[in-house]
Structure formats: structure tokens, C-alpha cells
Amino acid sequence: MMKNGNNLLPNYLGGHNLLLIEKIKDKDIRKIYAENTIKNGWSRNVLAIQIETKFHKRIGNSNNNFNAMLPPKDSDLVNNTIKDPYIFDFITLKEEYKERELETALINKIRNVLLELGKGFSFVGNQYKISVDNQDFYIDLLFYHLELRCYVVVELKTSEFKPEYIGQLGFYVTAINETIKKECDAPTIGLLLCRGKNRLTVDWSLKSTNVPIGVSTYELKEQLPKELMDKLPTEEEINLYLDIDETNE
């Protein structure tokens, strides 16, 4: 480690230390970023992004019932894993978009999504099918967290939070526990991502469920007006143009 008291990272991360000293004046906050840089293996560029998006204010900020539903050791670990809001600034959609459009955009940028979710998340699948009593249900996104040793069910909503969302997500969490969770796995966690929320409404709604659920918001890259989005070429059109251009060379 560097001897200078301002530096909290090993010598080989000197560039990170300079960034921390330059961007963060509060030593306690600087320590949070230093610890998470080591824990998550952040590059200097990723550290800069985390500082810019105020990681220290987002981590552990979700509405949840983890303390009531999980043992203290597990609830602390989960709380330090879930963020609010999640910053998906690598995605641009129309002003009005559907849940499937959001899901598709996230899947197309799954590496960016995993980076924003944090270390330990492993992608299992999207529109993950579960069959219950001869009925099929589909989970938006399913992950497995290697450190928590549990499945994480993610439900996407393009609207403000509504109390009925808790019941739907709670059912999916229970279904995963009953179908694919193994005895060695910890209880499945639900994560509801909404466009906005009223914290008191969420807190009251969480009291109605007996499974661990966190409710967070998300932010996309500033949406372009619909009339402008409609004029932009699609990804397929861009690829076709590039193919034609290469052929003409």
C-alpha cells in the first residue's frame, strides 16, 4: 500500500488513487470507492463512471424487506449488492417504450448490464419459462448471484410502481424456489425495476409478501423525441450499409 494517508489502494493502482484524491474530498466516501474498486476489480474508467453516477448514494438505497425476510448476515450482504437507481445510460429508447423493448435493449447490452449490476451476477436467461399447474409463466430476466449463492428474479416495469407488482414478483420468486432452487442455494431474491416510485407506497406493499424483494428505479440515456427516433436508421440498416460499403472497397 502507498504510505500517503490519502491513498487507500495498492501501489499498482496508483492511477485509481489519483482519481479518488482528485474527485472525492470526503475520506469516508473515498474509502467506499476504494473498497469497491478492489472488491469488483474496477478499471480506472469504470471507477470514474461510478464516481460520476454517485455509486455511494445508490448502493443499499432500494426499498426492500431484506432485514425482515433474511438472516442478518445475509440481509447485510444483499443490501450492499442492490442499488437504487440503476444507471442504464448505454440504452436509448423512445419517450414511450414497452417492457419488451426495454428487455431486448438490456439483453443486447448484457455485458454492460452485468457491469452495472455488480460483481457476482451471472445471467441465466430472459423470458425464462416456468410451468405451474399446466400454466406457463415467463420471467423477464433471471440471474444467479455467485457470492450470495441464490437466484435473482428481475421484473421490468415501464411505469411508476404499483402495489400489485409485488404479488406478481413474489409469485415468480416462489416458483423459482419450488422448481429449480437446490437445497444448497440461498432463498431466491426478487428485484423489481420501475420507472419511478413512491417510497411509502412501496414500503407498505412490501409488508404484504413473505419473500425477499427489493424495489429500485432505473435511468436510461436521455430519451430522444419519437419523431427523431423514427428517422434514425435501425441496427439492421446500419449493418446492411456497412456490408455494402465493404463490398465496394
XYZ file of C-alpha atoms in Angstrom:
249
model
C 0.000 0.000 0.000
C 1.097 3.598 -0.520
C 2.343 5.319 2.632
C 0.451 8.535 1.944
C -2.640 8.515 4.160
C -4.757 9.823 1.298
C -4.143 6.669 -0.722
C -6.242 3.618 0.064
C -5.335 1.353 -2.852
C -2.232 -0.755 -3.576
C 0.711 0.811 -5.405
C -0.190 -0.869 -8.691
C -3.494 1.043 -8.623
C -1.775 4.404 -8.354
C -3.877 5.885 -11.157
C -7.017 4.961 -9.245
C -5.662 6.680 -6.132
C -5.001 9.888 -8.030
C -8.561 9.812 -9.367
C -10.001 9.244 -5.880
C -7.994 12.111 -4.404
C -8.898 14.426 -7.266
C -12.633 13.664 -7.376
C -13.563 12.862 -3.760
C -12.661 15.069 -0.819
C -14.505 13.157 1.921
C -12.227 10.390 3.247
C -15.099 8.118 4.312
C -16.701 8.289 0.864
C -13.296 7.809 -0.752
C -12.883 4.642 1.312
C -16.183 3.261 -0.049
C -14.922 3.629 -3.608
C -11.514 2.193 -2.742
C -13.041 -0.899 -1.133
C -15.408 -1.463 -4.033
C -12.631 -0.947 -6.582
C -10.736 -3.834 -5.009
C -13.855 -5.952 -4.472
C -15.237 -5.506 -8.000
C -11.984 -5.164 -9.922
C -12.960 -1.793 -11.406
C -10.718 -0.324 -14.065
C -9.853 3.363 -13.748
C -12.500 4.224 -16.356
C -15.165 2.199 -14.548
C -14.208 3.858 -11.258
C -14.638 7.259 -12.915
C -18.121 6.257 -14.106
C -19.079 5.002 -10.642
C -17.963 8.294 -9.107
C -19.863 10.283 -11.736
C -23.063 8.277 -11.143
C -22.704 8.601 -7.334
C -22.328 4.898 -6.585
C -22.014 5.591 -2.841
C -25.524 7.072 -2.743
C -27.078 4.316 -4.863
C -25.766 1.210 -3.119
C -28.129 -0.061 -0.419
C -30.701 2.611 -1.284
C -33.544 0.393 -2.534
C -36.847 -0.109 -0.760
C -36.787 -3.703 0.444
C -37.795 -6.174 3.128
C -34.428 -7.934 3.323
C -33.961 -7.281 7.045
C -37.320 -8.911 7.798
C -37.026 -11.823 5.358
C -33.345 -12.803 5.622
C -30.879 -13.590 8.430
C -28.849 -10.500 9.490
C -25.643 -11.643 7.780
C -27.441 -12.351 4.504
C -29.572 -9.203 4.604
C -26.490 -7.003 5.045
C -24.802 -8.661 2.080
C -27.883 -8.329 -0.131
C -28.394 -4.695 0.899
C -24.822 -3.963 -0.163
C -25.494 -5.609 -3.528
C -28.713 -3.906 -4.663
C -28.595 -0.327 -5.981
C -31.165 2.401 -6.492
C -31.289 3.779 -9.076
C -29.627 1.592 -11.676
C -27.980 3.626 -14.424
C -28.543 2.112 -17.860
C -27.125 5.101 -19.728
C -25.904 2.820 -22.501
C -29.507 2.426 -23.706
C -31.583 4.952 -25.635
C -35.270 4.313 -26.301
C -38.257 6.317 -27.487
C -40.034 8.514 -24.958
C -42.749 5.860 -24.731
C -41.465 2.299 -24.821
C -42.788 -1.142 -23.964
C -41.405 -3.590 -21.419
C -40.293 -5.994 -24.149
C -38.382 -3.179 -25.886
C -36.587 -2.401 -22.634
C -35.844 -6.075 -22.055
C -34.472 -6.521 -25.587
C -32.279 -3.438 -25.229
C -30.856 -4.763 -21.956
C -30.179 -8.207 -23.424
C -28.385 -6.646 -26.389
C -26.105 -4.884 -23.902
C -25.895 -7.709 -21.365
C -22.201 -7.111 -20.618
C -22.978 -3.504 -19.697
C -25.935 -4.692 -17.627
C -23.774 -7.142 -15.678
C -21.220 -4.406 -15.034
C -23.932 -2.111 -13.658
C -25.498 -4.880 -11.561
C -22.120 -5.548 -9.983
C -19.711 -8.389 -9.365
C -21.228 -11.819 -8.829
C -24.220 -11.623 -11.159
C -24.414 -14.389 -13.753
C -27.049 -14.236 -16.494
C -29.337 -17.282 -16.679
C -31.894 -16.179 -19.266
C -34.667 -13.837 -20.342
C -38.334 -14.726 -20.725
C -37.412 -17.681 -18.539
C -40.268 -20.176 -18.703
C -41.734 -21.724 -15.575
C -44.705 -24.086 -15.665
C -47.101 -24.204 -12.728
C -50.251 -26.327 -12.708
C -50.281 -26.646 -16.518
C -49.821 -22.893 -16.982
C -46.732 -21.225 -18.418
C -45.266 -18.051 -16.964
C -42.291 -16.051 -18.199
C -39.758 -14.212 -16.046
C -38.279 -11.085 -17.650
C -34.688 -11.656 -16.504
C -33.209 -14.392 -14.333
C -29.752 -14.196 -12.769
C -27.731 -16.258 -10.323
C -25.519 -14.430 -7.843
C -22.306 -16.347 -7.214
C -21.475 -14.656 -3.901
C -24.996 -14.672 -2.473
C -25.472 -18.215 -3.826
C -29.027 -17.528 -4.898
C -31.220 -16.823 -7.899
C -32.281 -13.231 -8.533
C -35.566 -12.703 -10.375
C -35.733 -9.322 -12.134
C -39.074 -7.918 -13.251
C -39.088 -4.862 -15.531
C -41.765 -2.176 -15.499
C -42.012 0.871 -17.739
C -44.376 2.688 -15.390
C -44.401 4.007 -11.849
C -44.561 1.404 -9.089
C -47.942 -0.198 -8.408
C -48.703 -2.363 -5.340
C -49.879 -5.288 -7.493
C -46.367 -5.651 -8.922
C -45.241 -7.116 -5.588
C -47.700 -10.002 -5.849
C -46.579 -10.881 -9.371
C -42.881 -10.807 -8.495
C -43.494 -12.696 -5.254
C -45.145 -15.481 -7.243
C -42.147 -15.713 -9.586
C -39.733 -15.850 -6.637
C -41.740 -18.657 -5.027
C -41.936 -20.508 -8.349
C -38.138 -20.445 -8.722
C -37.764 -21.684 -5.142
C -40.143 -24.556 -5.858
C -38.795 -25.558 -9.273
C -35.064 -25.002 -9.827
C -33.613 -23.840 -6.495
C -31.418 -26.524 -4.943
C -31.072 -27.251 -1.245
C -27.601 -25.697 -1.236
C -28.931 -22.421 -2.684
C -29.974 -19.491 -0.527
C -33.565 -18.199 -0.844
C -34.336 -16.560 -4.175
C -34.462 -12.752 -4.235
C -36.800 -10.593 -6.288
C -35.734 -7.272 -7.808
C -38.402 -5.009 -9.269
C -37.145 -2.259 -11.584
C -39.634 0.572 -12.125
C -39.523 3.897 -13.899
C -40.416 5.657 -10.659
C -41.850 5.017 -7.208
C -43.353 6.475 -4.069
C -41.220 5.096 -1.246
C -44.037 4.920 1.317
C -46.308 3.054 -1.114
C -43.515 0.563 -1.776
C -42.779 0.061 1.930
C -46.425 -0.672 2.719
C -46.699 -3.026 -0.258
C -43.632 -4.988 0.832
C -45.348 -5.815 4.119
C -47.818 -7.966 2.166
C -45.226 -10.506 0.986
C -43.177 -13.176 2.741
C -40.333 -13.398 0.204
C -37.272 -11.097 -0.044
C -37.874 -8.339 -2.592
C -36.110 -5.100 -3.432
C -37.676 -2.283 -5.440
C -35.422 0.086 -7.377
C -35.759 2.611 -10.146
C -33.670 2.840 -13.294
C -32.445 5.594 -15.563
C -31.791 5.347 -19.289
C -29.795 7.612 -21.533
C -31.867 10.726 -22.128
C -34.717 9.662 -24.377
C -34.888 11.127 -27.856
C -38.205 12.501 -29.148
C -40.250 9.901 -31.021
C -40.165 11.862 -34.285
C -36.346 11.871 -34.177
C -36.060 8.212 -33.170
C -38.283 7.235 -36.106
C -35.855 8.923 -38.508
C -32.766 7.124 -37.188
C -31.593 4.008 -39.076
C -32.151 0.659 -37.406
C -29.244 -1.582 -36.400
C -30.070 -3.869 -39.361
C -29.965 -0.924 -41.784
C -26.592 0.198 -40.428
C -25.153 -3.319 -40.742
C -26.510 -3.611 -44.294
C -24.883 -0.296 -45.220
C -21.554 -1.430 -43.758
C -21.735 -4.710 -45.691
C -22.398 -2.850 -48.947
C -19.564 -0.425 -48.224
C -17.099 -3.280 -47.624
C -18.192 -4.966 -50.859
C -17.477 -1.806 -52.859
C -13.937 -1.454 -51.498
